CSV table of C-alpha atoms and ligand atoms in Angstrom, one decimal:
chain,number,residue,atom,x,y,z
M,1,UNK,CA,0.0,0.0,0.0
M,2,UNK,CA,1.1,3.4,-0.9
M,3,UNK,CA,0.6,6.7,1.4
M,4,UNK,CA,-0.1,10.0,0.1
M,5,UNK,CA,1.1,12.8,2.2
M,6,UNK,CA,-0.3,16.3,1.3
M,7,UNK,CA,2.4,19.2,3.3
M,8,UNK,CA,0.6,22.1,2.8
M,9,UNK,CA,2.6,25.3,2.0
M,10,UNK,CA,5.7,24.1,3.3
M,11,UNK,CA,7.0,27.3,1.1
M,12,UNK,CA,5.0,29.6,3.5
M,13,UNK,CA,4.4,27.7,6.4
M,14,UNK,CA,7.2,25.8,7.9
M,15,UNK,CA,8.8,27.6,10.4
M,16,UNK,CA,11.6,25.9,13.2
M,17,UNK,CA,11.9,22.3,10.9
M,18,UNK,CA,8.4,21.6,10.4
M,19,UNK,CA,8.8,20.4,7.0
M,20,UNK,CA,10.8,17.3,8.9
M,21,UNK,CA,7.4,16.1,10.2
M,22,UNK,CA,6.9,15.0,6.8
M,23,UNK,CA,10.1,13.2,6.5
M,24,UNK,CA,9.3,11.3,9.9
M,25,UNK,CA,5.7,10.4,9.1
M,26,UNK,CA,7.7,8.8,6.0
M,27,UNK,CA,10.5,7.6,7.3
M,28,UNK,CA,8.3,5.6,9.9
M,29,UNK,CA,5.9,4.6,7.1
M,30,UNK,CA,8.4,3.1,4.9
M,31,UNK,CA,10.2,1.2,7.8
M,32,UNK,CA,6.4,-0.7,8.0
M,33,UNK,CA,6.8,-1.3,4.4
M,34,UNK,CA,4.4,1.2,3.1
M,35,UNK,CA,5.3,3.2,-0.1
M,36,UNK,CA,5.1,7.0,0.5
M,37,UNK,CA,4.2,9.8,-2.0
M,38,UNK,CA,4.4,13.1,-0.7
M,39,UNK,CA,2.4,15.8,-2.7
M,40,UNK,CA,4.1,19.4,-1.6
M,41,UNK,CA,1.3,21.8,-2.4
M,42,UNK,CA,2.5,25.4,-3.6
M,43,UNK,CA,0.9,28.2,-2.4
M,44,UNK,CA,-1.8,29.0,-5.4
M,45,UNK,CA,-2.1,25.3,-6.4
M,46,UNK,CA,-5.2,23.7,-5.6
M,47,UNK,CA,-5.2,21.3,-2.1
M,48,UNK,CA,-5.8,17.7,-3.0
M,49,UNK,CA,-9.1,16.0,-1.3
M,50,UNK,CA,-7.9,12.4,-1.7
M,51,UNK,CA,-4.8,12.3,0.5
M,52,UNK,CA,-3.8,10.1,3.2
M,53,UNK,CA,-2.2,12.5,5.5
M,54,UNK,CA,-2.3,16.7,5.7
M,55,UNK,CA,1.0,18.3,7.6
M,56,UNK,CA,0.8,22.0,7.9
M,57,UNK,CA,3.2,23.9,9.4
M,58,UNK,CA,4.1,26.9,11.6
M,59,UNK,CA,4.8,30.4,10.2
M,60,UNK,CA,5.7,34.1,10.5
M,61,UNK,CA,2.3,36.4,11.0
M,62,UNK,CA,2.6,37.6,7.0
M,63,UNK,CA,3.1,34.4,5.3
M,64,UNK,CA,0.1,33.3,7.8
M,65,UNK,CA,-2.2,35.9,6.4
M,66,UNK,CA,-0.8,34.8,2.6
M,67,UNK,CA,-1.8,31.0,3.4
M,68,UNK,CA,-4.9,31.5,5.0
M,69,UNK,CA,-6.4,33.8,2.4
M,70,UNK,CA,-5.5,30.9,-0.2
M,71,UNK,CA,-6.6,28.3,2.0
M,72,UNK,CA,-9.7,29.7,2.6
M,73,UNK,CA,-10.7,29.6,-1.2
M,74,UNK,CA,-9.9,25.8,-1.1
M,75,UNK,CA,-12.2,23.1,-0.4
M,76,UNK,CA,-9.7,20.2,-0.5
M,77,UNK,CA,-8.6,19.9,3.2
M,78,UNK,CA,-12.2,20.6,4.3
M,79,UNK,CA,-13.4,17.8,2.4
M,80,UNK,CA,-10.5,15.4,3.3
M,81,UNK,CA,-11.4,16.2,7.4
M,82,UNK,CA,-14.4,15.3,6.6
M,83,UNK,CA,-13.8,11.8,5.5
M,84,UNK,CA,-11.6,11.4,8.5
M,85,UNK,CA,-7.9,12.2,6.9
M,86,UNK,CA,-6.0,12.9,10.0
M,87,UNK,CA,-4.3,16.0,9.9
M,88,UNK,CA,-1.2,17.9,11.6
M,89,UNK,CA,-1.4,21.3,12.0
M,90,UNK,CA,1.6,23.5,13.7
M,91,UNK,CA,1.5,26.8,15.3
M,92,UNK,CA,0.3,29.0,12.9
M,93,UNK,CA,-1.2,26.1,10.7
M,94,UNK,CA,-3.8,25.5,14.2
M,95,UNK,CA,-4.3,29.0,14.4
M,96,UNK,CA,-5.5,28.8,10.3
M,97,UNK,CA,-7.5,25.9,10.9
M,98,UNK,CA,-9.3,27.6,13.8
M,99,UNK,CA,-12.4,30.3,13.9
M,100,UNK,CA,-10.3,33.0,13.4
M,101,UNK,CA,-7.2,34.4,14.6
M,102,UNK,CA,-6.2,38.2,14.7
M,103,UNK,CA,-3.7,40.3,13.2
M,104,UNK,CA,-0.9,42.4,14.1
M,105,UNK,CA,-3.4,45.0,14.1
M,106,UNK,CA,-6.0,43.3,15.8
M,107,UNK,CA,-8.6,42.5,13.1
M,108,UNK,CA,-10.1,39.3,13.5
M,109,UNK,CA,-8.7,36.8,9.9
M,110,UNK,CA,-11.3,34.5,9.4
M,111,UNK,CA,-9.8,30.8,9.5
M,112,UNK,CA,-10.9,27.4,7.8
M,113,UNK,CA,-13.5,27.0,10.7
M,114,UNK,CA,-12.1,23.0,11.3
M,115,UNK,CA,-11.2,23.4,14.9
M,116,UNK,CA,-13.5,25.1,17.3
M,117,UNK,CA,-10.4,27.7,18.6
M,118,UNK,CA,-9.5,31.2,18.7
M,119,UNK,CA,-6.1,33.6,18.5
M,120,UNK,CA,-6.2,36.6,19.8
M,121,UNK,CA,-2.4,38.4,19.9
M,122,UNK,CA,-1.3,37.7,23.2
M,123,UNK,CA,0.5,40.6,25.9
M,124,UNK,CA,4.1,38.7,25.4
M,125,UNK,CA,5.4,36.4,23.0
M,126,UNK,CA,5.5,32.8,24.2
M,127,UNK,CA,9.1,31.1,23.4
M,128,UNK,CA,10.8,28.0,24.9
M,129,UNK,CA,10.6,24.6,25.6
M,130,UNK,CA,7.6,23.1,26.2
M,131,UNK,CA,6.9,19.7,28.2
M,132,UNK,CA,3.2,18.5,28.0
M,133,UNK,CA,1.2,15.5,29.1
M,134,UNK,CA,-1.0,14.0,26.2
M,135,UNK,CA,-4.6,13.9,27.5
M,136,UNK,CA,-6.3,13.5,24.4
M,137,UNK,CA,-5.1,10.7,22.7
M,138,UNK,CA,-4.3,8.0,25.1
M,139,UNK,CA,-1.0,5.9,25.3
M,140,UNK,CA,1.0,9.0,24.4
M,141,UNK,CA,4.4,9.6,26.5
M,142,UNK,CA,5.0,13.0,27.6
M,143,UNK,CA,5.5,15.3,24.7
M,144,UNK,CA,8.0,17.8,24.1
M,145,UNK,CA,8.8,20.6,21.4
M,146,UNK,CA,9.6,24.2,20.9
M,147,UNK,CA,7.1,27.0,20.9
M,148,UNK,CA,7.5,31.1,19.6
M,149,UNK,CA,3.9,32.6,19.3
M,150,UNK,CA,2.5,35.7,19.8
M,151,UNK,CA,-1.2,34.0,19.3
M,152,UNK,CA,-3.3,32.9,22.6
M,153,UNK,CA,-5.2,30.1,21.7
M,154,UNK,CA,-8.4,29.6,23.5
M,155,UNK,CA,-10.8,26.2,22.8
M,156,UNK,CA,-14.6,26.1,22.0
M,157,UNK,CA,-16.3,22.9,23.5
M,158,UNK,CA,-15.7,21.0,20.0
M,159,UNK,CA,-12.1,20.6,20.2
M,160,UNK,CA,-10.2,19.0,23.3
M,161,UNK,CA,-6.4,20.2,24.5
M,162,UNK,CA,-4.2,17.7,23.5
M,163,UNK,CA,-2.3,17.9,26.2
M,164,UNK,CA,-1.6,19.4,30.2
M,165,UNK,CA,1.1,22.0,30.1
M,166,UNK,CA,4.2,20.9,32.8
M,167,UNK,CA,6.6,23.4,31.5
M,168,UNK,CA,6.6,25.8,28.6
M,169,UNK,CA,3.1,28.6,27.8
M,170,UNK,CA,1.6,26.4,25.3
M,171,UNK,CA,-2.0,27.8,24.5
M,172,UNK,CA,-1.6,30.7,26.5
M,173,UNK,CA,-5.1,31.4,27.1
M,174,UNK,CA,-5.2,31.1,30.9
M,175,UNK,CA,-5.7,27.5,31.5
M,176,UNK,CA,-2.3,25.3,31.4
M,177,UNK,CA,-3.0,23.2,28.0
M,178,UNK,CA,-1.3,22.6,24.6
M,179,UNK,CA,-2.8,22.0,21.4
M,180,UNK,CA,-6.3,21.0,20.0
M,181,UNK,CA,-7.6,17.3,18.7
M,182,UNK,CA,-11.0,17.5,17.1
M,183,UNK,CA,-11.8,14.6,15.2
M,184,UNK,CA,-8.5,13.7,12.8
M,185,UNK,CA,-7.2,16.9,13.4
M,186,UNK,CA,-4.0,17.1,16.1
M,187,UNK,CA,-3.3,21.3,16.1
M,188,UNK,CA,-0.2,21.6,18.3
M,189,UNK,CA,2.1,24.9,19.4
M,190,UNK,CA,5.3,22.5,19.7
M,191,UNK,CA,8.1,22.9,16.7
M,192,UNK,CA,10.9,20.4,17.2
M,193,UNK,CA,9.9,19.2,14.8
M,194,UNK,CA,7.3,17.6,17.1
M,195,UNK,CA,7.1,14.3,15.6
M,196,UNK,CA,10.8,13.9,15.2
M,197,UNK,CA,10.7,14.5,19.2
M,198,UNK,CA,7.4,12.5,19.5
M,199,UNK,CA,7.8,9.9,17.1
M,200,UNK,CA,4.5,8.0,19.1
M,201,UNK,CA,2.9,11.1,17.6
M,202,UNK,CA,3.5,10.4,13.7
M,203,UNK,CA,2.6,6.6,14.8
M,204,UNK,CA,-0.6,7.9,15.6
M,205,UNK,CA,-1.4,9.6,12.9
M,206,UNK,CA,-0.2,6.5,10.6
M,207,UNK,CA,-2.6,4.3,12.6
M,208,UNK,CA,-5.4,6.1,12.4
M,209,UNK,CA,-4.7,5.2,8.1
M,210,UNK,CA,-3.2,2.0,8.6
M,211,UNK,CA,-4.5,0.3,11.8
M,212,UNK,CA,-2.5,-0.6,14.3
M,213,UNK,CA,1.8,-0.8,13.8
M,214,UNK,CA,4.7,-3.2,14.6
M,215,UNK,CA,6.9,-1.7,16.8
M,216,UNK,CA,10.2,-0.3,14.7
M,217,UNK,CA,13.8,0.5,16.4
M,218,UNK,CA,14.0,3.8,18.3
M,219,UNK,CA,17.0,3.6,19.7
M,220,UNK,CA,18.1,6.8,18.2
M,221,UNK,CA,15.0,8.6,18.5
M,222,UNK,CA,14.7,7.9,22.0
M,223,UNK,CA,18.2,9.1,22.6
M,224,UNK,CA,17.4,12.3,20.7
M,225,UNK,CA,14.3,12.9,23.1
M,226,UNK,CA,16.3,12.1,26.1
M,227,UNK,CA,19.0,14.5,25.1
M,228,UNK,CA,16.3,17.3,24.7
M,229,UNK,CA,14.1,16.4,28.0
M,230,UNK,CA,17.7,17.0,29.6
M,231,UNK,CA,18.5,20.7,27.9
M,232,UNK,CA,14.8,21.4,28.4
M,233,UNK,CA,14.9,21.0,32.0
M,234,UNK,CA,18.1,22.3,32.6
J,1,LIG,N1,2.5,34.0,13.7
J,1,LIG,C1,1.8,33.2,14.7
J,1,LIG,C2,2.1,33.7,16.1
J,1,LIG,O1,3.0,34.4,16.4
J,1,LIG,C3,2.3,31.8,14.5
J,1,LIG,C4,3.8,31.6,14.8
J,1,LIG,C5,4.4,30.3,14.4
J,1,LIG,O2,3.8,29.6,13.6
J,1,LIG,N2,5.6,30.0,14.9
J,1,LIG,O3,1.2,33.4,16.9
């Protein structure tokens, strides 16, 4: 079986390594013996509806204004969500994905409407290491990434956190939790690139296409997340 994986705007949109969630969601797809196409969709080219997989990434406030003006003339990722394609949205891909997010002048952008959130510009920038329990998705280890926002995410009853803040700002919107799961969708503030950090992450996202995974060797992705759990709470 081949896997399509559609990275949205990677061109606008990929901010602190996110492009390398792509390259782990293959990587760890092709050690299971899947085949892996990845479609890179250029900003003005139209989104695909049939993919396996969406990955959007993080981004600076203008090229977040660029994407989401495109995006919200395309139907393809609405559709796909709606047939259950999970999809990965970073920082400023969440914030696109959500009701709306304002500016840097504090006009409300209208977003794709998929996750029941809100971004309003928040007092301080949040940057740093972040360390996060998963409570949304069960059988997660403690996740752990880098986040630089200015956006304070709050969470409308349709979407869950995806995880209890330990260390690090994460949603900023008062209550101590990272991200957003809705359905498919997994929105998260954490850079890293999050799944090369949280490789139970990307598994998770395969599953939910392929059913459930052999176990693969980790040895040197465990050692990676060890050695930034050690800087993080140094
Ligand atoms: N521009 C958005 C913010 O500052 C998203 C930043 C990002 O994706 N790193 O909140």
């Amino acid at each position: 079986m081949t896997l399509t994986i559609a990275h949205i705007f990677p061109a606008l949109l990929s901010t602190y390594g996110d492009a390398g969630n792509v390259a782990v969601v293959r990587h760890r797809a092709e050690s299971r013996g899947y085949g892996v196409t990845t479609l890179t969709v250029l900003p003005g080219e139209p989104v695909p509806s049939e993919a396996d997989i969406y990955v959007i990434g993080g981004g600076e406030d203008a090229q977040e204004l660029r994407a989401v003006e495109l995006l919200r003339r395309e139907s393809g990722l609405a559709v796909a969500v709606r047939g259950g394609a999970p999809v990965l949205a970073i920082c400023a891909g969440m914030q696109i994905l959500g009701e709306w997010f304002t500016d840097g002048s504090d006009i409300r952008v209208p977003g794709l409407g998929l996750l029941d959130l809100r971004t309003e510009r928040r007092s301080a920038r949040a940057v740093g290491d972040v360390i996060a329990d998963a409570i949304a998705i069960p059988g997660l280890p403690t996740l752990i990434g880098f986040e630089n926002h200015r956006g304070g995410t709050s969470l409308g009853a349709d979407a869950r956190p995806l995880a209890q803040v330990l260390q690090g700002v994460g949603n900023g919107s008062g209550e101590a939790v990272e991200g957003a799961v809705q359905g498919s969708i997994i929105g998260t503030y954490l850079h890293g690139p999050v799944l090369a950090l949280n490789p139970a992450l990307a598994d998770h996202l395969l599953a939910q296409v392929v059913g459930p995974l052999p176990p693969m060797d980790d040895t040197l992705a465990e050692e990676f997340r060890a050695n930034r759990f050690q800087r993080a709470q140094a």
